[in-house]
């Protein structure tokens, strides 16, 4: 039985798509018969503290390490923990989920220990880290020296090829549990009434951690445009990043009545509850400025939501405009509200065709079973690189 060491900055119950994808990835690897030990960091522990391992499936474990204030302390300490774990378990390979810091540490540790490494590029780690104040040299070194690279979209794969000069990048798409994320009602306790949504209100949905890169200002502007024409609310299924709360306060000052119709659920760790909230959305919005392959959009499509998204990153690989959703170019995101109003006037028969096509797209290309097949290819290539 193969044993894998996976390093990730976030893991359940942490917030965000990175934690969701890492948690799902580990579950799928375990199903493939791989023993996975996860090393992740926590802001809620004492600096350098290492918690006793948590069991995942009786064989795999999670090790949580307390972050120092700076990476120049966190990374050397983490390497000490990795060396200790490797001396105990003798890993066959090491996986870095996200290029920095996880991918860099995985590549360096793998090289020092003679263990094959792989790096999973997700989104911000390429689109953001290649620009200042990101460390371009460290990014490029990691991409050039790891044995196997996976990218979450074909768009990201092309960027990695340009940065690294490699032509062997594997596309490992995100996947959705289509039994949980489905059109039918999942949790009876969740209703429009329980959230304070009026019967006549249109529900504009967004899922995840709301912040600037997700198009926060365009969401607020869209709410204003729609509410000037008809009753509506903005349902944020997740949290607002602390650094972005000021933008909401400014909006509340400028548009107090509209701001009262922003509903923030807070972090929802139960995926069935997330699905139940998505099922309440009349239109799901993903006006991202840059992206990898957003889990939330895939989940909304699987739930049969009518989706309007930007053309950032791999989104255009998921949605075919007018067939299973709608694409709004990033240069036109100021027209998001108008696009929502147009979507709401669609005949119900056309909307049903689009939402069914959206779910069919996810079932066909983004299922857990397909992720297993792609992961097996990654594992086969990775383990061939054992030194």
Short mmCIF file of C-alpha atoms in Angstrom, two decimals:
data_model
loop_
_atom_site.label_atom_id
_atom_site.label_comp_id
_atom_site.label_asym_id
_atom_site.label_seq_id
_atom_site.Cartn_x
_atom_site.Cartn_y
_atom_site.Cartn_z
CA UNK A 1 0.00 0.00 0.00
CA UNK A 2 1.39 3.39 -1.05
CA UNK A 3 1.77 6.17 1.50
CA UNK A 4 1.52 9.83 0.49
CA UNK A 5 2.36 13.01 2.41
CA UNK A 6 0.08 15.91 1.41
CA UNK A 7 0.83 19.52 2.43
CA UNK A 8 -1.94 22.10 2.24
CA UNK A 9 -2.40 25.57 3.67
CA UNK A 10 -6.08 24.89 4.41
CA UNK A 11 -8.08 21.78 5.21
CA UNK A 12 -11.57 21.12 6.61
CA UNK A 13 -13.06 22.71 8.64
CA UNK A 14 -11.22 25.76 7.23
CA UNK A 15 -13.12 28.15 4.96
CA UNK A 16 -12.75 28.43 1.19
CA UNK A 17 -12.31 26.49 -2.02
CA UNK A 18 -8.72 25.47 -1.22
CA UNK A 19 -9.84 23.67 1.93
CA UNK A 20 -12.79 22.11 0.11
CA UNK A 21 -10.67 20.83 -2.76
CA UNK A 22 -7.90 19.51 -0.47
CA UNK A 23 -10.41 17.68 1.73
CA UNK A 24 -12.19 16.15 -1.26
CA UNK A 25 -8.86 15.19 -2.87
CA UNK A 26 -7.71 13.32 0.24
CA UNK A 27 -11.02 11.46 0.41
CA UNK A 28 -10.69 10.38 -3.21
CA UNK A 29 -7.07 9.28 -2.75
CA UNK A 30 -8.11 7.18 0.24
CA UNK A 31 -10.78 5.54 -1.91
CA UNK A 32 -8.04 4.63 -4.37
CA UNK A 33 -6.25 2.72 -1.60
CA UNK A 34 -3.57 5.32 -0.83
CA UNK A 35 -2.71 6.13 2.79
CA UNK A 36 -2.52 9.93 3.04
CA UNK A 37 -1.00 11.92 5.89
CA UNK A 38 -2.03 15.59 5.73
CA UNK A 39 0.10 18.41 7.12
CA UNK A 40 -1.73 21.73 7.41
CA UNK A 41 -1.34 25.00 9.30
CA UNK A 42 -3.64 26.68 11.77
CA UNK A 43 -3.91 30.26 13.04
CA UNK A 44 -5.75 29.00 16.11
CA UNK A 45 -2.84 27.09 17.67
CA UNK A 46 0.20 28.32 19.56
CA UNK A 47 3.11 29.18 17.28
CA UNK A 48 4.88 25.96 16.31
CA UNK A 49 2.44 23.75 18.24
CA UNK A 50 1.78 20.35 16.63
CA UNK A 51 -1.52 18.74 17.57
CA UNK A 52 -1.82 14.97 18.03
CA UNK A 53 -2.88 13.45 14.70
CA UNK A 54 -6.57 13.21 13.78
CA UNK A 55 -7.65 10.00 12.06
CA UNK A 56 -9.30 10.27 8.64
CA UNK A 57 -10.19 6.67 7.82
CA UNK A 58 -8.34 4.62 10.43
CA UNK A 59 -5.12 4.72 8.39
CA UNK A 60 -4.68 8.27 7.13
CA UNK A 61 -4.09 11.19 9.53
CA UNK A 62 -4.12 14.98 9.77
CA UNK A 63 -1.31 16.88 11.50
CA UNK A 64 -2.07 20.53 12.33
CA UNK A 65 0.79 22.97 12.99
CA UNK A 66 0.50 26.41 14.59
CA UNK A 67 1.59 29.21 12.27
CA UNK A 68 4.34 31.61 13.25
CA UNK A 69 3.85 35.25 12.31
CA UNK A 70 6.15 34.89 9.30
CA UNK A 71 6.82 32.14 6.79
CA UNK A 72 10.57 32.39 7.46
CA UNK A 73 9.85 30.75 10.83
CA UNK A 74 6.91 28.59 9.79
CA UNK A 75 8.62 26.85 6.87
CA UNK A 76 11.82 25.67 8.61
CA UNK A 77 9.74 24.43 11.55
CA UNK A 78 7.40 22.61 9.16
CA UNK A 79 10.36 20.98 7.44
CA UNK A 80 11.45 19.62 10.83
CA UNK A 81 7.98 18.10 11.27
CA UNK A 82 8.07 16.64 7.72
CA UNK A 83 11.47 15.05 8.37
CA UNK A 84 10.18 13.52 11.62
CA UNK A 85 7.10 12.11 9.87
CA UNK A 86 9.16 10.72 7.01
CA UNK A 87 11.51 8.98 9.45
CA UNK A 88 8.45 7.29 10.95
CA UNK A 89 6.48 6.37 7.82
CA UNK A 90 8.85 6.48 4.81
CA UNK A 91 6.54 8.15 2.30
CA UNK A 92 6.48 7.10 -1.33
CA UNK A 93 5.69 10.62 -2.56
CA UNK A 94 4.85 14.13 -1.36
CA UNK A 95 2.03 16.32 -2.71
CA UNK A 96 1.91 20.12 -2.43
CA UNK A 97 -1.64 21.45 -2.78
CA UNK A 98 -1.15 25.05 -4.07
CA UNK A 99 2.20 26.26 -5.40
CA UNK A 100 3.26 28.36 -2.41
CA UNK A 101 3.91 27.61 0.35
CA UNK A 102 2.75 23.98 0.08
CA UNK A 103 4.15 23.18 -3.36
CA UNK A 104 7.51 24.79 -2.67
CA UNK A 105 7.91 22.87 0.59
CA UNK A 106 6.84 19.61 -1.07
CA UNK A 107 9.33 20.08 -3.93
CA UNK A 108 12.21 21.06 -1.62
CA UNK A 109 11.47 18.31 0.88
CA UNK A 110 11.09 15.72 -1.89
CA UNK A 111 14.41 16.73 -3.40
CA UNK A 112 16.22 16.60 -0.05
CA UNK A 113 14.76 13.21 0.87
CA UNK A 114 14.88 11.59 -2.57
CA UNK A 115 11.08 11.31 -2.71
CA UNK A 116 8.98 12.07 -5.80
CA UNK A 117 6.97 15.29 -5.52
CA UNK A 118 3.92 16.73 -7.22
CA UNK A 119 2.43 20.21 -7.10
CA UNK A 120 -1.23 21.05 -7.62
CA UNK A 121 -1.73 24.58 -9.02
CA UNK A 122 -5.13 26.02 -8.10
CA UNK A 123 -5.59 29.68 -9.09
CA UNK A 124 -4.16 32.58 -7.12
CA UNK A 125 -0.87 30.73 -6.82
CA UNK A 126 -0.19 31.43 -10.52
CA UNK A 127 -2.32 34.48 -11.37
CA UNK A 128 -1.27 36.44 -8.29
CA UNK A 129 2.09 35.06 -7.14
CA UNK A 130 3.84 35.77 -10.46
CA UNK A 131 3.40 39.53 -9.82
CA UNK A 132 4.95 41.65 -7.04
CA UNK A 133 5.02 41.22 -4.12
CA UNK A 134 4.92 37.52 -5.07
CA UNK A 135 8.25 35.67 -5.31
CA UNK A 136 8.58 34.93 -9.02
CA UNK A 137 11.90 33.09 -8.66
CA UNK A 138 10.53 30.70 -6.02
CA UNK A 139 7.39 30.12 -8.12
CA UNK A 140 9.39 29.29 -11.22
CA UNK A 141 11.86 27.09 -9.33
CA UNK A 142 9.00 25.05 -7.87
CA UNK A 143 7.32 24.55 -11.24
CA UNK A 144 10.60 23.51 -12.87
CA UNK A 145 11.82 21.09 -10.19
CA UNK A 146 8.78 19.10 -9.07
CA UNK A 147 8.36 15.76 -10.85
CA UNK A 148 4.64 16.08 -11.69
CA UNK A 149 2.52 19.23 -12.06
CA UNK A 150 -1.27 19.29 -12.14
CA UNK A 151 -3.35 22.33 -13.06
CA UNK A 152 -7.01 22.82 -12.25
CA UNK A 153 -7.83 24.08 -15.76
CA UNK A 154 -6.44 24.09 -19.30
CA UNK A 155 -6.05 27.87 -18.98
CA UNK A 156 -3.76 27.43 -16.00
CA UNK A 157 -1.90 24.62 -17.72
CA UNK A 158 -0.95 27.01 -20.55
CA UNK A 159 0.29 29.61 -18.06
CA UNK A 160 2.44 27.02 -16.26
CA UNK A 161 3.94 25.88 -19.56
CA UNK A 162 4.90 29.47 -20.34
CA UNK A 163 6.41 30.01 -16.88
CA UNK A 164 8.27 26.73 -16.60
CA UNK A 165 9.01 25.66 -20.16
CA UNK A 166 7.44 22.25 -19.42
CA UNK A 167 5.01 20.48 -21.73
CA UNK A 168 3.95 17.70 -19.33
CA UNK A 169 1.37 19.56 -17.20
CA UNK A 170 -1.66 17.39 -16.34
CA UNK A 171 -5.11 18.96 -16.03
CA UNK A 172 -6.80 17.71 -12.85
CA UNK A 173 -10.24 19.31 -12.77
CA UNK A 174 -12.21 19.99 -9.63
CA UNK A 175 -15.08 17.59 -9.01
CA UNK A 176 -18.50 17.69 -7.38
CA UNK A 177 -20.41 15.19 -5.26
CA UNK A 178 -23.46 15.19 -7.53
CA UNK A 179 -25.55 13.25 -5.01
CA UNK A 180 -25.22 16.04 -2.44
CA UNK A 181 -25.27 18.91 -4.94
CA UNK A 182 -28.48 18.19 -6.80
CA UNK A 183 -31.65 20.13 -7.70
CA UNK A 184 -33.91 18.49 -5.12
CA UNK A 185 -34.29 19.95 -1.63
CA UNK A 186 -31.60 18.52 0.65
CA UNK A 187 -32.34 19.99 4.07
CA UNK A 188 -35.93 20.75 5.01
CA UNK A 189 -34.95 23.26 7.70
CA UNK A 190 -33.60 25.67 5.09
CA UNK A 191 -36.28 27.80 3.47
CA UNK A 192 -36.73 31.30 2.16
CA UNK A 193 -38.80 32.12 5.23
CA UNK A 194 -36.14 30.87 7.65
CA UNK A 195 -33.63 33.26 6.05
CA UNK A 196 -36.01 36.21 6.09
CA UNK A 197 -36.49 36.26 2.30
CA UNK A 198 -39.81 37.74 1.27
CA UNK A 199 -42.03 35.69 -1.11
CA UNK A 200 -41.74 38.24 -3.93
CA UNK A 201 -37.96 38.69 -3.67
CA UNK A 202 -35.56 37.43 -6.31
CA UNK A 203 -32.59 35.63 -4.72
CA UNK A 204 -29.17 36.48 -6.18
CA UNK A 205 -26.69 33.92 -4.92
CA UNK A 206 -22.97 33.80 -4.27
CA UNK A 207 -21.11 30.99 -2.48
CA UNK A 208 -17.70 31.06 -0.82
CA UNK A 209 -15.52 33.65 0.86
CA UNK A 210 -16.51 37.00 -0.61
CA UNK A 211 -13.52 39.20 -1.44
CA UNK A 212 -12.17 41.46 -4.13
CA UNK A 213 -10.98 38.76 -6.54
CA UNK A 214 -14.48 37.25 -6.50
CA UNK A 215 -15.95 40.48 -7.85
CA UNK A 216 -17.42 41.80 -4.62
CA UNK A 217 -18.09 45.31 -5.94
CA UNK A 218 -19.81 43.97 -9.05
CA UNK A 219 -22.11 41.85 -6.88
CA UNK A 220 -23.10 44.92 -4.85
CA UNK A 221 -23.64 46.99 -7.98
CA UNK A 222 -25.79 44.21 -9.46
CA UNK A 223 -27.94 44.12 -6.32
CA UNK A 224 -28.53 47.87 -6.66
CA UNK A 225 -29.46 47.59 -10.35
CA UNK A 226 -31.87 44.72 -9.81
CA UNK A 227 -33.51 46.23 -6.72
CA UNK A 228 -34.16 49.44 -8.65
CA UNK A 229 -36.42 47.34 -10.88
CA UNK A 230 -37.87 44.67 -8.58
CA UNK A 231 -37.59 43.24 -5.02
CA UNK A 232 -34.41 41.23 -4.58
CA UNK A 233 -31.81 40.11 -2.04
CA UNK A 234 -28.20 38.99 -2.21
CA UNK A 235 -27.60 35.66 -0.46
CA UNK A 236 -23.93 35.17 0.43
CA UNK A 237 -23.54 31.48 1.25
CA UNK A 238 -20.37 31.75 3.30
CA UNK A 239 -18.39 34.62 4.77
CA UNK A 240 -17.07 38.05 3.89
CA UNK A 241 -13.30 38.24 4.26
CA UNK A 242 -12.46 40.51 7.20
CA UNK A 243 -10.33 42.80 5.04
CA UNK A 244 -13.34 43.43 2.78
CA UNK A 245 -15.94 44.25 5.42
CA UNK A 246 -15.19 47.96 5.03
CA UNK A 247 -16.49 47.82 1.43
CA UNK A 248 -19.82 46.53 2.75
CA UNK A 249 -19.91 49.31 5.33
CA UNK A 250 -19.38 51.91 2.60
CA UNK A 251 -22.15 50.32 0.53
CA UNK A 252 -24.48 50.37 3.55
CA UNK A 253 -23.78 54.09 3.97
CA UNK A 254 -24.51 54.84 0.33
CA UNK A 255 -27.43 52.42 -0.13
CA UNK A 256 -28.88 51.63 3.31
CA UNK A 257 -32.11 50.04 2.03
CA UNK A 258 -30.29 47.80 -0.43
CA UNK A 259 -27.67 46.81 2.15
CA UNK A 260 -30.43 45.54 4.44
CA UNK A 261 -31.18 42.89 1.81
CA UNK A 262 -27.72 41.32 1.96
CA UNK A 263 -27.96 38.01 3.81
CA UNK A 264 -24.70 36.43 4.98
CA UNK A 265 -25.01 32.86 6.28
CA UNK A 266 -21.53 32.56 7.76
CA UNK A 267 -19.35 29.51 7.19
CA UNK A 268 -21.40 26.35 6.58
CA UNK A 269 -19.26 23.23 7.13
CA UNK A 270 -22.06 20.82 6.12
CA UNK A 271 -22.12 20.42 2.32
CA UNK A 272 -25.78 19.36 2.36
CA UNK A 273 -26.67 22.66 4.01
CA UNK A 274 -24.63 24.53 1.38
CA UNK A 275 -26.54 22.67 -1.35
CA UNK A 276 -29.87 23.53 0.28
CA UNK A 277 -28.96 27.22 0.20
CA UNK A 278 -27.86 27.03 -3.45
CA UNK A 279 -31.24 25.54 -4.33
CA UNK A 280 -32.90 28.75 -3.11
CA UNK A 281 -31.06 30.94 -5.64
CA UNK A 282 -32.96 32.28 -8.64
CA UNK A 283 -29.68 33.32 -10.25
CA UNK A 284 -26.18 32.33 -9.15
CA UNK A 285 -23.40 34.89 -9.75
CA UNK A 286 -19.64 34.31 -10.13
CA UNK A 287 -18.17 37.65 -11.33
CA UNK A 288 -14.56 36.70 -10.56
CA UNK A 289 -11.65 38.88 -11.68
CA UNK A 290 -9.30 35.89 -11.79
CA UNK A 291 -9.87 32.23 -11.07
CA UNK A 292 -8.69 28.69 -11.29
CA UNK A 293 -11.75 26.45 -11.47
CA UNK A 294 -14.22 27.64 -8.79
CA UNK A 295 -15.75 24.79 -6.77
CA UNK A 296 -18.75 26.95 -5.91
CA UNK A 297 -19.71 27.48 -9.55
CA UNK A 298 -19.52 23.74 -10.26
CA UNK A 299 -21.68 23.04 -7.20
CA UNK A 300 -24.24 25.67 -8.24
CA UNK A 301 -24.49 24.16 -11.72
CA UNK A 302 -24.89 20.68 -10.20
CA UNK A 303 -27.77 22.07 -8.12
CA UNK A 304 -29.49 23.24 -11.29
CA UNK A 305 -28.89 26.95 -10.73
CA UNK A 306 -29.05 29.46 -13.56
CA UNK A 307 -25.50 30.84 -13.49
CA UNK A 308 -23.92 34.05 -14.74
CA UNK A 309 -20.13 34.12 -14.49
CA UNK A 310 -17.14 36.04 -15.77
CA UNK A 311 -14.72 34.58 -18.30
CA UNK A 312 -11.88 34.43 -15.74
CA UNK A 313 -9.49 31.48 -15.68
CA UNK A 314 -11.10 28.13 -16.35
CA UNK A 315 -14.72 29.35 -16.11
CA UNK A 316 -15.10 29.45 -19.89
CA UNK A 317 -14.15 25.75 -19.90
CA UNK A 318 -17.16 25.02 -17.67
CA UNK A 319 -19.89 27.22 -19.19
CA UNK A 320 -20.87 27.44 -22.84
CA UNK A 321 -22.65 30.79 -23.13
CA UNK A 322 -26.35 30.43 -23.76
CA UNK A 323 -26.32 26.63 -23.45
CA UNK A 324 -25.67 25.79 -19.78
CA UNK A 325 -25.17 29.25 -18.33
CA UNK A 326 -24.08 32.74 -19.27
CA UNK A 327 -20.62 34.31 -19.60
CA UNK A 328 -20.02 38.02 -19.04
CA UNK A 329 -16.55 39.22 -20.11
CA UNK A 330 -14.48 40.72 -17.31
CA UNK A 331 -14.45 44.01 -19.21
CA UNK A 332 -18.27 44.05 -19.01
CA UNK A 333 -18.85 43.12 -15.37
CA UNK A 334 -20.31 46.55 -14.70
CA UNK A 335 -23.31 45.26 -16.69
CA UNK A 336 -23.89 42.31 -14.34
CA UNK A 337 -27.14 43.76 -12.98
CA UNK A 338 -28.52 44.18 -16.50
CA UNK A 339 -27.55 40.58 -17.31
CA UNK A 340 -29.43 39.40 -14.21
CA UNK A 341 -32.56 41.32 -15.20
CA UNK A 342 -32.37 39.85 -18.70
CA UNK A 343 -31.95 36.37 -17.26
CA UNK A 344 -35.01 36.83 -15.04
CA UNK A 345 -37.21 37.62 -18.06
CA UNK A 346 -36.33 34.35 -19.83
CA UNK A 347 -39.25 32.01 -20.52
CA UNK A 348 -39.37 29.26 -17.91
CA UNK A 349 -38.96 26.58 -20.59
CA UNK A 350 -35.67 28.10 -21.79
CA UNK A 351 -34.42 28.51 -18.21
CA UNK A 352 -35.24 24.86 -17.47
CA UNK A 353 -33.30 23.73 -20.54
CA UNK A 354 -30.25 25.77 -19.46
CA UNK A 355 -30.28 24.58 -15.84
CA UNK A 356 -30.71 20.94 -16.91
CA UNK A 357 -27.83 21.36 -19.35
CA UNK A 358 -25.73 22.82 -16.53
CA UNK A 359 -26.29 19.78 -14.34
CA UNK A 360 -25.67 17.43 -17.27
CA UNK A 361 -22.34 19.20 -17.91
CA UNK A 362 -21.23 18.54 -14.33
CA UNK A 363 -22.41 14.92 -14.39
CA UNK A 364 -20.53 14.33 -17.64
CA UNK A 365 -17.22 16.06 -16.91
CA UNK A 366 -16.85 16.91 -13.21
CA UNK A 367 -18.01 13.87 -11.23
CA UNK A 368 -16.10 12.19 -8.41
CA UNK A 369 -15.74 9.05 -10.54
CA UNK A 370 -13.99 11.03 -13.26
CA UNK A 371 -11.73 12.66 -10.70
CA UNK A 372 -10.73 9.19 -9.50
CA UNK A 373 -9.72 8.23 -13.03
CA UNK A 374 -7.63 11.38 -13.47
CA UNK A 375 -6.06 10.96 -10.03
CA UNK A 376 -5.02 7.42 -10.89
CA UNK A 377 -3.14 8.79 -13.92
CA UNK A 378 -1.39 11.34 -11.68
CA UNK A 379 -0.45 8.65 -9.14
CA UNK A 380 0.89 6.32 -11.84
CA UNK A 381 3.09 9.07 -13.24
CA UNK A 382 4.18 10.25 -9.79
CA UNK A 383 5.14 6.83 -8.46
CA UNK A 384 7.16 6.12 -11.60
CA UNK A 385 9.37 9.00 -10.43
CA UNK A 386 10.21 7.33 -7.12
CA UNK A 387 13.91 7.62 -6.56
#
